[in-house]
Amino acid sequence: MANFPALKMTAAGRVLQAKAQTGQLLKFTRVGLGDGTLVGSLDALGALVSEKQSLSIRKQVAPGDGTSILNVIATNQGVTQGFYMREVGAYAEDPDTGEEILYSYTNAGAECDFLPAAGGAVVWEGLFDLITIVGNAENVTAVINDFITIALKSEVDELRPYVLPHGGTVGQMVRKASNAEGDYELFDADLDGLDVRFKSVEEPRVAVASQRTFTLQKTVTNGLAVYVAGRRISRDAWTPLSATQLKMNDPLDAGTAVLFVNNEEAGPGESLSVSIEGPTLVYPGSTNTFTLGAYDSFSTYTQSATSGTLTRSGKTLTLVIPSGAVAGTLDLQVTRDNVSVTRRIAVGSAAIEAPQIVSPAANAVGVGFEPDIILSPFKVYPDGYEAQVKTRWQVAFDAAFTQLIYDNESTINLEAINLGAVGVRLDAARQIYTRAKTSTATLDSAWSTTVSFNTASVYIRRPVINNPIDGQLEVGLAGTLTADAFSVYGGTDTHAGSRWQYSLSADFSTVMIDSGWVADSLISYTPTDLMPRKTLLYGRVKFKGAKLGETEWSVVVKFTTTDRLKGIYTALTNGATERLWNSMAGYNGLVYIFGGSNSSGYLSDLWQYNPANSSWLQLASAPAAVAYGAMTVLGGKLYVFGGSYDGNNTTNNVFCYDIALNKWTALAITGTLPGKRYSACLAAIGSKLYMFGGQSLSPSAVYADLWSLDLVTLKWSSLAGDSVARAGATCGVIGGELYVARGSGGGTSNRLSKYNPSTNTWTALPSFPFTNSSAQAGAVVGNQLYTWGGYSAGSYIRDLSVYDPSEGKWTALPAGGYGRSNTAACGLNDKLYMFGGTAGNGGTTQFYSVQ
């Protein structure tokens, strides 16, 4: 057969493998053989590039190491036209749709073999194993072709002891009558005075995490005894699936020893056994671990390997393969007392897949003078063997690369290079040739296939999308794309049109939105309809000039749109003591709850809640008790401003809590200070804190002022205030701007406004259109501002509303939770958390998350 690298899963295969981890059936259906050449990533493959033959699966074995071995027969019977066996793929059935998908794939490239057509002088048959990853899937099977008649001699020899000759009676046995082949006789053991004993057949295995299904290699389910961790389990604890496959009722922990035994009842005729469990494929320069089955510390063991170094520590064997080892096979041999076992394993050849130039396209015309040269993703076999450290780039005037324009090894430009950035500007109207090769610390790939292209005499520069940036999260649902300015190399032209596209796939095989050529959205484009929420999207653009025609598509940018909470409320485990008028913040996957007041008085305690395991932890207390304090988080530190410490007095102190050190500090602020107050807003933008509004006790006043605190100089600066004074408002930062919603001051307010730090200006936004209430809670989650609860018309409410800047409007969401006011809230990991508050009967420990 050809020299195939290890099989790798496709994107669809990884999805199917994930389903198998949940217990769904992973059923392999067939194997495809073809002569196609893989260009680019195999992730998106749904079938072989060029399938020539469909092969039946003869046998499937799951050795328990996270792989499945498919035994396949290939023959030239029925082949009318010979072909190079270059690509192999394993197909499996999706248990949800019943459709066949390409699960894993490999391509031999240049190291392929030719399969001749049938009817000639050569009759070709091949029996080979395909090893593919299945992880800890419990239920793995294959469609076996029962009509395949090819059998190995070793398999026929295995059957001989189990095949009874014709004739005889029950209880008789068979023995050789003479040395002649096939000469046997039947006899009665009792009459001949023989003491017949049978050897027990043992098959030791080690379970992977959550494993339930086992495919037996030495034993059969008929008359089987099963031992788990040294104890024999009841026959009711497992179910036979076939003669050689069973399923445990309960999943096993990783590393659990399992022993399968046949003929256990046969008595004292048992003998020593030994087995070697571990990987079936190793690579040069690797260290590999194997386990001895049925290990007995009182036995004497010896071990050897035909290649590499094999050592033993207890039941663990360690095989070290030298980096210079050649591809092939090696034998491991272990002897326990006087019993030996040999296991043959494959040695793969570590190699880098030759890269492919994906841009410019082969034979492209009108290419710019300073183009990007882009390679397919780096691949090394085995996966993770070594990291890429450099790429050698060559650009020349001739296909032999004797007239070099650029020849350089780069440790920075590994998968793409811009010729302009390295000081190369190509001549106009010339044919250009380019190629590349990649390297690790010890390996070099072959050169890529040479790509030639022709430069333009005059061309429009390829556009670049600069907003959103590639990989950006929480992008507004408007989905606006913005590109850089139109420009021309080597001449002049006018920008006549732009074409914008959005897709759910990186290769734009399925285009979701195509603007067509538009003249009124040349640099920026906003689709008519909103984007879907919480969705990974891809965008690109191309320009068109009045004279020079179209550019290439821009480099694709990917971005994920923001989501909206659904209004699903979950009551969480209570931990902190009851309170109202408290503060909250979310940081690094954790929720922090501080201060407030309860029947015991004003509080200085700080609590941490971990949503991952619903655990609570009380942290260091603040230097002073604070209720109605404003809290935010910046750079791994919590900041608390103002508040009241006794109900009669307010403060303008700023306390800082260092999360890593579990330590509080009172900041020594100098210069002009904001007035003392409670129920203010506090948020972080960049490296500064911004404080808005609040209320003082003496004199009694509500504020509309805005201040910023420089955490380096520890000085406050007075900024432009809003037009409406408010206390107890909800605030948060979206897109670098401060949003302030609702609040109270001489009555409740439904005002929404935002502050732009770069211009020091406020903008009025749509007012809150629903229930007019005071003392509501709220926070920003996913670039949207949420408010919940409050007190209105003598009632404590539990309404939830959201303002989405991308839509420019408020939306009412499902109400829930326990209606109350003076509650604290924070956003964390796409959820809104709310703790404390009152419903007129003191503080509470009510704790909810909303998603």
CSV table of C-alpha atoms in Angstrom, one decimal, residues 276 279-280 282 290 302-311 317-321 326-335 340-347:
chain,number,residue,atom,x,y,z
A,276,ILE,CA,0.6,-5.9,26.4
A,279,PRO,CA,-0.9,2.3,21.4
A,280,THR,CA,-0.8,0.5,18.0
A,282,VAL,CA,4.3,5.2,17.5
A,290,PHE,CA,2.2,0.4,27.6
A,302,THR,CA,11.8,-9.7,31.1
A,303,GLN,CA,11.2,-7.4,28.2
A,304,SER,CA,12.8,-6.4,24.8
A,305,ALA,CA,12.0,-4.5,21.7
A,306,THR,CA,13.4,-4.9,18.2
A,307,SER,CA,13.8,-1.1,17.9
A,308,GLY,CA,14.2,1.6,20.5
A,309,THR,CA,14.6,1.1,24.3
A,310,LEU,CA,12.0,-0.8,26.4
A,311,THR,CA,12.0,-0.5,30.1
A,317,LEU,CA,6.4,-0.4,30.1
A,318,THR,CA,8.1,2.6,28.5
A,319,LEU,CA,9.2,2.5,24.9
A,320,VAL,CA,11.5,5.3,23.7
A,321,ILE,CA,11.8,5.5,19.9
A,326,VAL,CA,12.6,4.6,10.0
A,327,ALA,CA,9.0,3.9,9.3
A,328,GLY,CA,7.9,0.3,9.5
A,329,THR,CA,7.1,-2.1,12.4
A,330,LEU,CA,8.8,-3.2,15.6
A,331,ASP,CA,8.1,-6.1,18.0
A,332,LEU,CA,7.7,-5.8,21.8
A,333,GLN,CA,8.3,-9.1,23.7
A,334,VAL,CA,7.5,-9.7,27.4
A,335,THR,CA,8.1,-12.9,29.3
A,340,SER,CA,6.1,-15.0,26.5
A,341,VAL,CA,3.9,-12.7,24.4
A,342,THR,CA,4.9,-10.6,21.3
A,343,ARG,CA,3.1,-7.6,20.1
A,344,ARG,CA,3.8,-5.9,16.8
A,345,ILE,CA,3.2,-2.1,16.5
A,346,ALA,CA,3.7,0.3,13.6
A,347,VAL,CA,6.3,3.0,13.5
